[in-house]
Amino acid sequence: MSYDKELAAAKKAASLAARLCQNVQKALLQSDVQSKTDKTPVTVADYGSQALVSFVLQQELRADFSLVAEEDSKDLRKDGAQEIVERITKLVNDSLTSDGSYNVTLSTEDVLKAIDIGRSEGGSQGRHWVLDPIDGTKGFLRGDQYAIALALLDGGKVVLGVLACPNLPLTSLKDAGQHSPNNEVGCLFFAEVGGGTYMQPLDGSSAVKVQVSAVENPEEASFFESYEAAHSMHDLSSLIAQKLGVKAPPVRIDSQAKYGALSRGDGAIYLRFPHKGYREKIWDHAAGCIVVTEAGGVVTDAAGQPLDFSKGKHLDVDTGIIVTNQKLMPLLLNAVKESLKEKAPSS
Protein backbone atom coordinates (compact mmCIF):
# COMPACT_ATOMS: atom_id res chain seq x y z
CA MET A 1 0.00 0.00 0.00
CA SER A 2 1.30 3.44 -0.88
CA TYR A 3 1.22 6.29 1.62
CA ASP A 4 2.49 8.92 -0.81
CA LYS A 5 -0.37 11.37 -0.19
CA GLU A 6 0.06 11.07 3.57
CA LEU A 7 3.82 11.46 3.28
CA ALA A 8 3.46 14.64 1.22
CA ALA A 9 1.05 16.06 3.83
CA ALA A 10 3.40 15.09 6.67
CA LYS A 11 6.42 16.72 5.00
CA LYS A 12 4.47 19.91 4.43
CA ALA A 13 3.14 19.98 8.01
CA ALA A 14 6.53 19.32 9.63
CA SER A 15 8.32 21.85 7.40
CA LEU A 16 5.82 24.60 8.23
CA ALA A 17 6.05 23.77 11.94
CA ALA A 18 9.84 23.90 11.70
CA ARG A 19 9.66 27.38 10.20
CA LEU A 20 7.44 28.55 13.06
CA CYS A 21 9.88 27.06 15.60
CA GLN A 22 12.87 28.71 13.89
CA ASN A 23 11.17 32.09 14.12
CA VAL A 24 10.43 31.61 17.82
CA GLN A 25 13.92 30.32 18.60
CA LYS A 26 15.41 33.43 17.01
CA ALA A 27 13.37 35.63 19.32
CA LEU A 28 13.53 33.31 22.29
CA LEU A 29 12.90 35.07 25.57
CA GLN A 30 12.49 33.54 28.98
CA SER A 31 8.84 34.56 29.01
CA ASP A 32 8.21 31.94 26.34
CA VAL A 33 8.82 29.21 28.87
CA GLN A 34 5.85 27.88 30.74
CA SER A 35 5.94 25.19 33.38
CA LYS A 36 3.68 22.24 32.82
CA THR A 37 2.66 20.37 35.96
CA ASP A 38 5.68 18.06 35.54
CA LYS A 39 7.95 21.13 35.19
CA THR A 40 8.91 20.30 31.60
CA PRO A 41 9.59 23.59 29.88
CA VAL A 42 7.08 24.05 27.12
CA THR A 43 7.00 26.98 24.78
CA VAL A 44 4.63 28.88 22.59
CA ALA A 45 6.45 27.15 19.74
CA ASP A 46 5.42 23.74 21.12
CA TYR A 47 1.73 24.62 21.01
CA GLY A 48 2.06 26.55 17.76
CA SER A 49 3.83 23.63 16.11
CA GLN A 50 1.11 21.19 17.20
CA ALA A 51 -1.69 23.50 16.03
CA LEU A 52 0.00 23.96 12.64
CA VAL A 53 0.63 20.25 12.05
CA SER A 54 -2.93 19.44 13.04
CA PHE A 55 -4.36 22.16 10.75
CA VAL A 56 -2.20 21.21 7.74
CA LEU A 57 -3.09 17.51 8.04
CA GLN A 58 -6.78 18.49 8.15
CA GLN A 59 -6.42 20.64 5.04
CA GLU A 60 -4.32 18.18 3.06
CA LEU A 61 -6.11 14.93 3.91
CA ARG A 62 -9.66 16.32 3.92
CA ALA A 63 -10.81 13.51 6.18
CA ASP A 64 -11.19 12.78 9.88
CA PHE A 65 -7.98 11.53 11.41
CA SER A 66 -6.65 10.48 14.77
CA LEU A 67 -3.64 12.32 16.24
CA VAL A 68 -1.67 11.20 19.29
CA ALA A 69 0.36 14.22 20.40
CA GLU A 70 2.15 15.58 23.41
CA GLU A 71 0.18 18.75 24.16
CA ASP A 72 -3.43 19.70 24.91
CA SER A 73 -5.05 23.07 25.52
CA LYS A 74 -5.87 22.56 29.22
CA ASP A 75 -3.23 25.01 30.54
CA LEU A 76 -4.03 27.46 27.74
CA ARG A 77 -7.69 27.68 28.76
CA LYS A 78 -6.84 28.74 32.32
CA ASP A 79 -7.26 32.29 33.59
CA GLY A 80 -4.28 34.43 32.74
CA ALA A 81 -3.26 32.43 29.65
CA GLN A 82 -5.06 34.69 27.16
CA GLU A 83 -1.92 36.61 26.19
CA ILE A 84 0.06 33.44 25.43
CA VAL A 85 -2.88 32.03 23.41
CA GLU A 86 -2.95 35.22 21.34
CA ARG A 87 0.80 34.93 20.69
CA ILE A 88 0.41 31.31 19.60
CA THR A 89 -2.48 32.25 17.31
CA LYS A 90 -0.45 35.08 15.74
CA LEU A 91 2.49 32.73 15.19
CA VAL A 92 0.29 30.13 13.51
CA ASN A 93 -1.42 32.71 11.29
CA ASP A 94 1.90 34.33 10.33
CA SER A 95 3.25 30.91 9.34
CA LEU A 96 0.18 30.14 7.23
CA THR A 97 0.37 33.56 5.55
CA SER A 98 4.07 33.17 4.72
CA ASP A 99 3.37 29.75 3.19
CA GLY A 100 0.55 31.09 1.04
CA SER A 101 -1.20 27.73 0.44
CA TYR A 102 -4.13 28.41 2.71
CA ASN A 103 -6.12 31.60 2.47
CA VAL A 104 -7.37 31.54 6.05
CA THR A 105 -7.05 33.31 9.38
CA LEU A 106 -7.59 31.15 12.46
CA SER A 107 -9.26 32.44 15.62
CA THR A 108 -7.83 31.63 19.06
CA GLU A 109 -10.58 29.02 19.46
CA ASP A 110 -9.65 27.43 16.11
CA VAL A 111 -6.06 27.12 17.33
CA LEU A 112 -7.07 25.61 20.69
CA LYS A 113 -9.31 23.10 18.88
CA ALA A 114 -6.49 22.22 16.48
CA ILE A 115 -4.19 21.55 19.46
CA ASP A 116 -6.84 19.31 21.04
CA ILE A 117 -7.17 17.09 17.98
CA GLY A 118 -4.01 15.50 19.43
CA ARG A 119 -5.92 13.83 22.27
CA SER A 120 -6.21 10.42 20.65
CA GLU A 121 -4.91 7.40 22.57
CA GLY A 122 -3.57 5.49 19.54
CA GLY A 123 -3.63 1.67 19.63
CA SER A 124 -3.48 -1.30 17.30
CA GLN A 125 -6.61 -0.58 15.25
CA GLY A 126 -6.83 1.83 12.32
CA ARG A 127 -4.57 4.77 11.53
CA HIS A 128 -3.09 7.19 14.03
CA TRP A 129 -0.76 10.11 13.42
CA VAL A 130 1.87 10.48 16.15
CA LEU A 131 3.42 13.90 16.83
CA ASP A 132 6.03 15.43 19.06
CA PRO A 133 5.66 19.13 18.17
CA ILE A 134 9.08 19.95 19.65
CA ASP A 135 11.16 16.97 20.61
CA GLY A 136 14.10 18.21 22.69
CA THR A 137 12.52 21.27 24.33
CA LYS A 138 15.65 21.85 26.43
CA GLY A 139 17.81 21.81 23.30
CA PHE A 140 15.38 24.26 21.74
CA LEU A 141 15.67 26.60 24.73
CA ARG A 142 19.48 26.40 24.63
CA GLY A 143 19.47 27.29 20.92
CA ASP A 144 20.64 23.78 20.10
CA GLN A 145 19.20 20.59 18.54
CA TYR A 146 15.48 19.76 18.49
CA ALA A 147 13.11 18.06 16.06
CA ILE A 148 9.53 18.12 14.88
CA ALA A 149 8.70 14.42 14.74
CA LEU A 150 5.63 13.14 12.88
CA ALA A 151 4.78 9.53 12.07
CA LEU A 152 1.80 7.49 10.89
CA LEU A 153 0.76 4.21 12.46
CA ASP A 154 -1.40 1.81 10.48
CA GLY A 155 -2.61 -1.25 12.39
CA GLY A 156 -0.08 -0.51 15.15
CA LYS A 157 2.92 -0.40 12.78
CA VAL A 158 4.86 2.74 11.82
CA VAL A 159 4.39 3.17 8.07
CA LEU A 160 5.90 6.60 7.53
CA GLY A 161 7.92 9.13 9.45
CA VAL A 162 9.17 12.68 9.01
CA LEU A 163 11.82 14.38 11.16
CA ALA A 164 12.37 18.10 10.70
CA CYS A 165 15.67 19.08 12.39
CA PRO A 166 16.05 22.86 11.98
CA ASN A 167 19.52 23.12 13.57
CA LEU A 168 21.12 19.94 12.24
CA PRO A 169 23.95 20.67 9.78
CA LEU A 170 23.42 19.42 6.23
CA THR A 171 26.90 17.92 6.34
CA SER A 172 27.89 15.10 8.69
CA LEU A 173 28.35 15.88 12.37
CA LYS A 174 31.65 13.99 12.07
CA ASP A 175 32.95 16.80 9.84
CA ALA A 176 31.29 19.73 11.50
CA GLY A 177 30.79 18.87 15.16
CA GLN A 178 27.34 20.23 15.88
CA HIS A 179 27.78 23.35 13.78
CA SER A 180 28.19 23.41 10.04
CA PRO A 181 31.14 25.46 8.73
CA ASN A 182 28.98 27.38 6.26
CA ASN A 183 26.13 27.59 8.75
CA GLU A 184 24.10 25.43 6.41
CA VAL A 185 21.63 23.87 8.78
CA GLY A 186 18.12 22.48 8.60
CA CYS A 187 17.40 18.91 7.52
CA LEU A 188 14.19 17.07 6.73
CA PHE A 189 14.40 13.27 6.94
CA PHE A 190 11.51 11.19 5.63
CA ALA A 191 10.77 7.52 5.16
CA GLU A 192 7.89 5.39 3.95
CA VAL A 193 7.69 1.67 4.68
CA GLY A 194 9.57 -0.25 1.98
CA GLY A 195 10.74 2.95 0.29
CA GLY A 196 14.03 3.83 1.98
CA THR A 197 14.98 7.02 3.84
CA TYR A 198 15.70 10.40 2.27
CA MET A 199 17.12 13.67 3.49
CA GLN A 200 16.60 17.11 2.02
CA PRO A 201 17.31 20.66 3.15
CA LEU A 202 14.36 22.20 5.01
CA ASP A 203 14.02 24.73 2.19
CA GLY A 204 12.66 21.90 0.06
CA SER A 205 15.48 21.47 -2.45
CA SER A 206 16.32 18.05 -3.83
CA ALA A 207 16.34 14.96 -1.61
CA VAL A 208 19.11 12.35 -1.37
CA LYS A 209 18.75 8.74 -0.25
CA VAL A 210 20.64 8.00 2.98
CA GLN A 211 22.07 4.85 4.57
CA VAL A 212 23.23 4.00 8.06
CA SER A 213 26.96 3.58 8.72
CA ALA A 214 28.48 0.35 7.37
CA VAL A 215 31.05 0.19 10.21
CA GLU A 216 31.60 -3.40 11.36
CA ASN A 217 34.43 -2.89 13.82
CA PRO A 218 33.09 -1.41 17.10
CA GLU A 219 36.44 0.30 17.70
CA GLU A 220 35.67 2.53 14.72
CA ALA A 221 32.08 3.21 15.77
CA SER A 222 30.93 6.42 17.41
CA PHE A 223 27.78 6.65 19.46
CA PHE A 224 25.06 9.14 20.26
CA GLU A 225 23.30 9.62 23.55
CA SER A 226 21.00 12.18 25.16
CA TYR A 227 22.51 15.56 25.96
CA GLU A 228 20.81 15.66 29.35
CA ALA A 229 22.11 13.22 31.98
CA ALA A 230 18.59 13.31 33.42
CA HIS A 231 17.28 11.68 30.22
CA SER A 232 19.67 8.73 30.01
CA MET A 233 22.15 6.88 32.21
CA HIS A 234 25.46 8.08 30.80
CA ASP A 235 27.50 5.80 33.11
CA LEU A 236 25.78 2.71 31.71
CA SER A 237 26.36 3.93 28.13
CA SER A 238 30.07 4.43 28.80
CA LEU A 239 30.39 0.93 30.30
CA ILE A 240 28.76 -0.54 27.16
CA ALA A 241 31.06 1.53 24.93
CA GLN A 242 34.06 0.32 26.94
CA LYS A 243 33.03 -3.33 26.53
CA LEU A 244 32.63 -2.83 22.78
CA GLY A 245 36.03 -1.14 22.52
CA VAL A 246 34.54 2.11 21.19
CA LYS A 247 37.35 4.68 21.13
CA ALA A 248 35.50 7.88 20.24
CA PRO A 249 33.81 9.93 22.99
CA PRO A 250 30.00 10.01 22.85
CA VAL A 251 28.23 12.65 20.78
CA ARG A 252 25.56 14.12 23.03
CA ILE A 253 22.68 15.80 21.26
CA ASP A 254 19.06 16.41 22.12
CA SER A 255 15.99 14.95 20.47
CA GLN A 256 15.29 12.59 17.59
CA ALA A 257 17.86 14.56 15.59
CA LYS A 258 20.03 11.60 16.79
CA TYR A 259 17.94 9.21 14.70
CA GLY A 260 18.30 11.49 11.68
CA ALA A 261 22.06 11.81 12.11
CA LEU A 262 22.36 8.04 12.56
CA SER A 263 20.26 7.32 9.45
CA ARG A 264 22.82 9.13 7.27
CA GLY A 265 25.82 7.49 8.95
CA ASP A 266 27.10 10.32 11.18
CA GLY A 267 27.55 7.75 13.95
CA ALA A 268 26.92 4.03 14.25
CA ILE A 269 25.21 3.54 17.62
CA TYR A 270 22.54 5.31 19.70
CA LEU A 271 22.03 4.25 23.30
CA ARG A 272 19.14 5.40 25.49
CA PHE A 273 18.74 4.10 29.02
CA PRO A 274 16.22 6.19 30.95
CA HIS A 275 16.26 6.21 34.73
CA LYS A 276 14.11 3.66 36.54
CA GLY A 277 10.40 4.32 36.49
CA TYR A 278 10.38 6.35 33.24
CA ARG A 279 7.98 5.14 30.57
CA GLU A 280 8.87 5.91 26.96
CA LYS A 281 6.23 7.71 24.88
CA ILE A 282 5.52 6.64 21.30
CA TRP A 283 5.99 10.18 19.94
CA ASP A 284 9.62 10.20 21.15
CA HIS A 285 10.58 7.29 18.88
CA ALA A 286 8.00 6.54 16.13
CA ALA A 287 9.35 8.86 13.41
CA GLY A 288 12.99 8.22 14.32
CA CYS A 289 12.48 4.47 14.33
CA ILE A 290 11.24 4.24 10.72
CA VAL A 291 13.79 6.81 9.51
CA VAL A 292 16.60 4.56 10.82
CA THR A 293 15.13 1.18 9.84
CA GLU A 294 14.36 2.28 6.27
CA ALA A 295 17.99 3.47 6.06
CA GLY A 296 19.10 -0.09 6.88
CA GLY A 297 19.43 0.19 10.66
CA VAL A 298 17.94 -1.79 13.55
CA VAL A 299 16.04 -0.39 16.54
CA THR A 300 15.30 -2.66 19.53
CA ASP A 301 14.94 -2.56 23.29
CA ALA A 302 17.80 -3.75 25.52
CA ALA A 303 16.57 -7.34 25.23
CA GLY A 304 16.71 -7.22 21.42
CA GLN A 305 12.92 -6.98 20.94
CA PRO A 306 11.49 -4.63 18.29
CA LEU A 307 9.60 -1.59 19.61
CA ASP A 308 5.83 -2.09 19.77
CA PHE A 309 3.86 1.07 18.91
CA SER A 310 0.45 -0.61 19.10
CA LYS A 311 -0.20 -0.30 22.85
CA GLY A 312 -1.39 3.31 23.09
CA LYS A 313 0.69 6.28 24.15
CA HIS A 314 3.48 4.37 25.86
CA LEU A 315 6.16 1.92 24.76
CA ASP A 316 6.76 -0.98 27.08
CA VAL A 317 10.47 -1.46 26.58
CA ASP A 318 12.88 -3.62 28.48
CA THR A 319 15.39 -1.27 30.20
CA GLY A 320 16.28 0.95 27.24
CA ILE A 321 16.49 1.48 23.49
CA ILE A 322 19.46 0.63 21.28
CA VAL A 323 19.98 1.56 17.66
CA THR A 324 22.73 0.52 15.26
CA ASN A 325 23.43 -1.24 11.95
CA GLN A 326 22.76 -4.93 11.35
CA LYS A 327 26.42 -5.98 11.62
CA LEU A 328 27.05 -4.33 15.00
CA MET A 329 23.71 -5.26 16.63
CA PRO A 330 24.73 -8.75 17.92
CA LEU A 331 27.91 -7.33 19.49
CA LEU A 332 26.00 -4.39 20.94
CA LEU A 333 23.28 -6.60 22.46
CA ASN A 334 25.97 -8.71 24.07
CA ALA A 335 27.73 -5.68 25.56
CA VAL A 336 24.39 -4.34 26.81
CA LYS A 337 23.54 -7.66 28.48
CA GLU A 338 26.93 -7.88 30.20
CA SER A 339 26.85 -4.26 31.34
CA LEU A 340 23.32 -4.56 32.76
CA LYS A 341 24.41 -7.65 34.67
CA GLU A 342 27.38 -5.77 36.15
CA LYS A 343 25.26 -2.79 37.05
CA ALA A 344 22.50 -4.86 38.67
CA PRO A 345 22.66 -4.69 42.47
CA SER A 346 23.94 -8.08 43.66
CA SER A 347 21.13 -9.96 45.35
Short mmCIF file of N, CA, C and O in Angstrom, two decimals, residues 244-327:
data_model
loop_
_atom_site.label_atom_id
_atom_site.label_comp_id
_atom_site.label_asym_id
_atom_site.label_seq_id
_atom_site.Cartn_x
_atom_site.Cartn_y
_atom_site.Cartn_z
N LEU A 244 32.56 -2.68 24.24
CA LEU A 244 32.63 -2.83 22.78
C LEU A 244 34.00 -2.43 22.23
O LEU A 244 34.34 -2.78 21.11
N GLY A 245 34.74 -1.65 23.02
CA GLY A 245 36.03 -1.14 22.52
C GLY A 245 35.89 0.14 21.73
O GLY A 245 36.78 0.52 20.98
N VAL A 246 34.74 0.83 21.90
CA VAL A 246 34.54 2.11 21.19
C VAL A 246 35.58 3.12 21.69
O VAL A 246 35.73 3.33 22.89
N LYS A 247 36.27 3.74 20.76
CA LYS A 247 37.35 4.68 21.13
C LYS A 247 36.85 6.13 21.21
O LYS A 247 37.32 6.92 22.00
N ALA A 248 35.94 6.48 20.33
CA ALA A 248 35.50 7.88 20.24
C ALA A 248 34.62 8.26 21.43
O ALA A 248 33.83 7.44 21.90
N PRO A 249 34.73 9.50 21.92
CA PRO A 249 33.81 9.93 22.99
C PRO A 249 32.39 10.03 22.45
O PRO A 249 32.20 10.19 21.24
N PRO A 250 31.39 9.95 23.34
CA PRO A 250 30.00 10.01 22.85
C PRO A 250 29.66 11.39 22.29
O PRO A 250 30.22 12.40 22.72
N VAL A 251 28.77 11.39 21.30
CA VAL A 251 28.23 12.65 20.78
C VAL A 251 26.89 12.86 21.48
O VAL A 251 25.97 12.04 21.32
N ARG A 252 26.79 13.91 22.26
CA ARG A 252 25.56 14.12 23.03
C ARG A 252 24.72 15.20 22.37
O ARG A 252 25.11 16.37 22.34
N ILE A 253 23.60 14.81 21.83
CA ILE A 253 22.68 15.80 21.26
C ILE A 253 21.26 15.49 21.69
O ILE A 253 20.91 14.36 22.02
N ASP A 254 20.44 16.54 21.70
CA ASP A 254 19.06 16.41 22.12
C ASP A 254 18.19 15.85 20.99
O ASP A 254 18.51 16.02 19.82
N SER A 255 17.11 15.23 21.37
CA SER A 255 15.99 14.95 20.47
C SER A 255 16.23 13.83 19.46
O SER A 255 17.30 13.23 19.40
N GLN A 256 15.20 13.61 18.63
CA GLN A 256 15.29 12.59 17.59
C GLN A 256 16.19 13.01 16.44
O GLN A 256 16.36 12.27 15.48
N ALA A 257 16.81 14.20 16.55
CA ALA A 257 17.86 14.56 15.59
C ALA A 257 18.92 13.45 15.58
O ALA A 257 19.57 13.21 14.57
N LYS A 258 19.07 12.73 16.71
CA LYS A 258 20.03 11.60 16.79
C LYS A 258 19.67 10.52 15.77
O LYS A 258 20.54 9.96 15.12
N TYR A 259 18.38 10.22 15.67
CA TYR A 259 17.94 9.21 14.70
C TYR A 259 18.25 9.67 13.28
O TYR A 259 18.67 8.89 12.43
N GLY A 260 18.01 10.95 13.02
CA GLY A 260 18.30 11.49 11.68
C GLY A 260 19.78 11.39 11.36
O GLY A 260 20.17 10.89 10.30
N ALA A 261 20.61 11.84 12.31
CA ALA A 261 22.06 11.81 12.11
C ALA A 261 22.54 10.37 11.91
O ALA A 261 23.39 10.09 11.07
N LEU A 262 21.96 9.44 12.67
CA LEU A 262 22.36 8.04 12.56
C LEU A 262 21.93 7.45 11.21
O LEU A 262 22.67 6.67 10.60
N SER A 263 20.77 7.88 10.72
CA SER A 263 20.26 7.32 9.45
C SER A 263 21.17 7.66 8.27
O SER A 263 21.20 6.95 7.28
N ARG A 264 21.93 8.76 8.38
CA ARG A 264 22.82 9.13 7.27
C ARG A 264 24.28 8.76 7.58
O ARG A 264 25.19 9.17 6.87
N GLY A 265 24.49 8.02 8.68
CA GLY A 265 25.82 7.49 8.95
C GLY A 265 26.76 8.39 9.72
O GLY A 265 27.96 8.15 9.76
N ASP A 266 26.22 9.44 10.39
CA ASP A 266 27.10 10.32 11.18
C ASP A 266 27.75 9.58 12.35
O ASP A 266 28.82 9.93 12.80
N GLY A 267 27.04 8.60 12.87
CA GLY A 267 27.55 7.75 13.95
C GLY A 267 26.97 6.38 13.71
O GLY A 267 26.15 6.20 12.81
N ALA A 268 27.39 5.39 14.52
CA ALA A 268 26.92 4.03 14.25
C ALA A 268 25.99 3.46 15.33
O ALA A 268 25.32 2.46 15.10
N ILE A 269 25.95 4.11 16.48
CA ILE A 269 25.21 3.54 17.62
C ILE A 269 24.48 4.67 18.36
O ILE A 269 25.02 5.77 18.52
N TYR A 270 23.25 4.39 18.80
CA TYR A 270 22.54 5.31 19.70
C TYR A 270 22.07 4.50 20.88
O TYR A 270 21.45 3.45 20.73
N LEU A 271 22.41 4.95 22.08
CA LEU A 271 22.03 4.25 23.30
C LEU A 271 21.13 5.16 24.14
O LEU A 271 21.45 6.33 24.35
N ARG A 272 20.02 4.62 24.62
CA ARG A 272 19.14 5.40 25.49
C ARG A 272 18.68 4.52 26.64
O ARG A 272 17.94 3.55 26.43
N PHE A 273 19.13 4.85 27.83
CA PHE A 273 18.74 4.10 29.02
C PHE A 273 18.16 5.06 30.05
O PHE A 273 18.88 5.62 30.86
N PRO A 274 16.84 5.25 30.01
CA PRO A 274 16.22 6.19 30.95
C PRO A 274 16.34 5.67 32.39
O PRO A 274 16.54 4.48 32.61
N HIS A 275 16.21 6.60 33.32
CA HIS A 275 16.26 6.21 34.73
C HIS A 275 15.03 5.39 35.08
O HIS A 275 13.99 5.49 34.46
N LYS A 276 15.16 4.60 36.12
CA LYS A 276 14.11 3.66 36.54
C LYS A 276 12.78 4.38 36.73
O LYS A 276 12.73 5.49 37.26
N GLY A 277 11.72 3.75 36.28
CA GLY A 277 10.40 4.32 36.49
C GLY A 277 9.90 5.17 35.32
O GLY A 277 8.73 5.50 35.24
N TYR A 278 10.80 5.53 34.39
CA TYR A 278 10.38 6.35 33.24
C TYR A 278 9.74 5.45 32.19
O TYR A 278 10.27 4.39 31.87
N ARG A 279 8.61 5.90 31.65
CA ARG A 279 7.98 5.14 30.57
C ARG A 279 8.13 5.92 29.26
O ARG A 279 7.78 7.09 29.18
N GLU A 280 8.67 5.27 28.26
CA GLU A 280 8.87 5.91 26.96
C GLU A 280 7.53 6.20 26.30
O GLU A 280 6.61 5.39 26.35
N LYS A 281 7.44 7.35 25.63
CA LYS A 281 6.23 7.71 24.88
C LYS A 281 6.44 7.40 23.40
O LYS A 281 7.55 7.55 22.89
N ILE A 282 5.36 7.03 22.71
CA ILE A 282 5.52 6.64 21.30
C ILE A 282 6.00 7.80 20.44
O ILE A 282 6.74 7.60 19.49
N TRP A 283 5.61 9.05 20.80
CA TRP A 283 5.99 10.18 19.94
C TRP A 283 7.49 10.50 20.03
O TRP A 283 8.02 11.22 19.20
N ASP A 284 8.17 9.97 21.04
CA ASP A 284 9.62 10.20 21.15
C ASP A 284 10.44 9.27 20.26
O ASP A 284 11.67 9.43 20.18
N HIS A 285 9.80 8.27 19.64
CA HIS A 285 10.58 7.29 18.88
C HIS A 285 9.97 6.87 17.54
O HIS A 285 10.68 6.31 16.71
N ALA A 286 8.66 7.10 17.33
CA ALA A 286 8.00 6.54 16.13
C ALA A 286 8.65 7.02 14.83
O ALA A 286 9.06 6.21 13.99
N ALA A 287 8.78 8.33 14.66
CA ALA A 287 9.35 8.86 13.41
C ALA A 287 10.81 8.44 13.27
O ALA A 287 11.24 7.97 12.21
N GLY A 288 11.57 8.58 14.35
CA GLY A 288 12.99 8.22 14.32
C GLY A 288 13.22 6.76 13.99
O GLY A 288 14.14 6.41 13.24
N CYS A 289 12.35 5.92 14.52
CA CYS A 289 12.48 4.47 14.33
C CYS A 289 12.39 4.09 12.84
O CYS A 289 13.24 3.38 12.31
N ILE A 290 11.38 4.62 12.13
CA ILE A 290 11.24 4.24 10.72
C ILE A 290 12.32 4.93 9.86
O ILE A 290 12.82 4.34 8.89
N VAL A 291 12.73 6.13 10.25
CA VAL A 291 13.79 6.81 9.51
C VAL A 291 15.09 5.98 9.55
O VAL A 291 15.78 5.83 8.55
N VAL A 292 15.39 5.39 10.71
CA VAL A 292 16.60 4.56 10.82
C VAL A 292 16.42 3.19 10.16
O VAL A 292 17.30 2.73 9.44
N THR A 293 15.28 2.54 10.39
CA THR A 293 15.13 1.18 9.84
C THR A 293 15.06 1.20 8.32
O THR A 293 15.64 0.33 7.66
N GLU A 294 14.42 2.21 7.74
CA GLU A 294 14.36 2.28 6.27
C GLU A 294 15.72 2.65 5.67
O GLU A 294 15.95 2.45 4.48
N ALA A 295 16.62 3.18 6.51
CA ALA A 295 17.99 3.47 6.06
C ALA A 295 18.91 2.27 6.31
O ALA A 295 20.12 2.38 6.17
N GLY A 296 18.31 1.13 6.70
CA GLY A 296 19.10 -0.09 6.88
C GLY A 296 19.52 -0.39 8.30
O GLY A 296 20.27 -1.34 8.55
N GLY A 297 19.04 0.41 9.26
CA GLY A 297 19.43 0.19 10.66
C GLY A 297 18.46 -0.72 11.41
O GLY A 297 17.47 -1.20 10.85
N VAL A 298 18.78 -0.95 12.68
CA VAL A 298 17.94 -1.79 13.55
C VAL A 298 17.69 -1.02 14.84
O VAL A 298 18.61 -0.43 15.41
N VAL A 299 16.43 -1.05 15.30
CA VAL A 299 16.04 -0.39 16.54
C VAL A 299 15.37 -1.44 17.43
O VAL A 299 14.38 -2.05 17.02
N THR A 300 15.92 -1.68 18.62
CA THR A 300 15.30 -2.66 19.53
C THR A 300 15.34 -2.13 20.96
O THR A 300 15.96 -1.09 21.23
N ASP A 301 14.71 -2.87 21.88
CA ASP A 301 14.94 -2.56 23.29
C ASP A 301 16.20 -3.30 23.75
O ASP A 301 16.85 -3.98 22.95
N ALA A 302 16.54 -3.18 25.03
CA ALA A 302 17.80 -3.75 25.52
C ALA A 302 17.82 -5.27 25.46
O ALA A 302 18.88 -5.89 25.50
N ALA A 303 16.64 -5.87 25.33
CA ALA A 303 16.57 -7.34 25.23
C ALA A 303 16.56 -7.81 23.77
O ALA A 303 16.43 -9.00 23.49
N GLY A 304 16.67 -6.85 22.84
CA GLY A 304 16.71 -7.22 21.42
C GLY A 304 15.34 -7.34 20.77
O GLY A 304 15.22 -7.78 19.63
N GLN A 305 14.28 -6.91 21.50
CA GLN A 305 12.92 -6.98 20.94
C GLN A 305 12.60 -5.70 20.17
O GLN A 305 12.95 -4.60 20.60
N PRO A 306 11.89 -5.85 19.02
CA PRO A 306 11.49 -4.63 18.29
C PRO A 306 10.53 -3.79 19.12
O PRO A 306 9.84 -4.31 20.00
N LEU A 307 10.50 -2.48 18.87
CA LEU A 307 9.60 -1.59 19.61
C LEU A 307 8.17 -1.81 19.13
O LEU A 307 7.92 -1.93 17.94
N ASP A 308 7.24 -1.84 20.08
CA ASP A 308 5.83 -2.09 19.77
C ASP A 308 5.04 -0.80 19.97
O ASP A 308 4.85 -0.35 21.10
N PHE A 309 4.58 -0.21 18.86
CA PHE A 309 3.86 1.07 18.91
C PHE A 309 2.34 0.89 18.98
O PHE A 309 1.61 1.86 18.82
N SER A 310 1.89 -0.33 19.21
CA SER A 310 0.45 -0.61 19.10
C SER A 310 -0.30 -0.57 20.43
O SER A 310 -1.48 -0.85 20.50
N LYS A 311 0.40 -0.18 21.51
CA LYS A 311 -0.20 -0.30 22.85
C LYS A 311 -0.73 1.01 23.41
O LYS A 311 -0.84 1.17 24.63
N GLY A 312 -0.96 2.01 22.56
CA GLY A 312 -1.39 3.31 23.09
C GLY A 312 -0.23 4.28 23.14
O GLY A 312 0.69 4.20 22.35
N LYS A 313 -0.28 5.18 24.12
CA LYS A 313 0.69 6.28 24.15
C LYS A 313 2.09 5.88 24.61
O LYS A 313 3.04 6.62 24.42
N HIS A 314 2.19 4.75 25.29
CA HIS A 314 3.48 4.37 25.86
C HIS A 314 4.09 3.16 25.16
O HIS A 314 3.38 2.33 24.60
N LEU A 315 5.42 3.10 25.22
CA LEU A 315 6.16 1.92 24.76
C LEU A 315 6.57 1.12 25.99
O LEU A 315 7.13 1.68 26.92
N ASP A 316 6.27 -0.16 25.98
CA ASP A 316 6.76 -0.98 27.08
C ASP A 316 8.07 -1.60 26.65
O ASP A 316 8.09 -2.61 25.95
N VAL A 317 9.17 -0.96 27.03
CA VAL A 317 10.47 -1.46 26.58
C VAL A 317 11.23 -2.04 27.76
O VAL A 317 11.08 -1.58 28.89
N ASP A 318 12.04 -3.02 27.46
CA ASP A 318 12.88 -3.62 28.48
C ASP A 318 14.13 -2.76 28.66
O ASP A 318 15.02 -2.75 27.81
N THR A 319 14.19 -2.00 29.75
CA THR A 319 15.39 -1.27 30.20
C THR A 319 15.80 -0.06 29.36
O THR A 319 16.11 0.98 29.89
N GLY A 320 15.83 -0.19 28.05
CA GLY A 320 16.28 0.95 27.24
C GLY A 320 16.09 0.69 25.77
O GLY A 320 15.50 -0.32 25.37
N ILE A 321 16.61 1.59 24.94
CA ILE A 321 16.49 1.48 23.49
C ILE A 321 17.88 1.55 22.88
O ILE A 321 18.70 2.39 23.27
N ILE A 322 18.16 0.63 21.95
CA ILE A 322 19.46 0.63 21.28
C ILE A 322 19.26 0.60 19.78
O ILE A 322 18.37 -0.06 19.26
N VAL A 323 20.12 1.37 19.10
CA VAL A 323 19.98 1.56 17.66
C VAL A 323 21.36 1.42 17.02
O VAL A 323 22.32 2.04 17.48
N THR A 324 21.46 0.62 15.97
CA THR A 324 22.73 0.52 15.26
C THR A 324 22.50 -0.12 13.90
O THR A 324 21.36 -0.25 13.45
N ASN A 325 23.61 -0.54 13.23
CA ASN A 325 23.43 -1.24 11.95
C ASN A 325 23.34 -2.76 12.20
O ASN A 325 23.53 -3.23 13.33
N GLN A 326 23.03 -3.50 11.16
CA GLN A 326 22.76 -4.93 11.35
C GLN A 326 24.01 -5.72 11.76
O GLN A 326 23.92 -6.69 12.51
N LYS A 327 25.17 -5.27 11.29
CA LYS A 327 26.42 -5.98 11.62
C LYS A 327 26.79 -5.82 13.10
O LYS A 327 27.27 -6.74 13.75
#
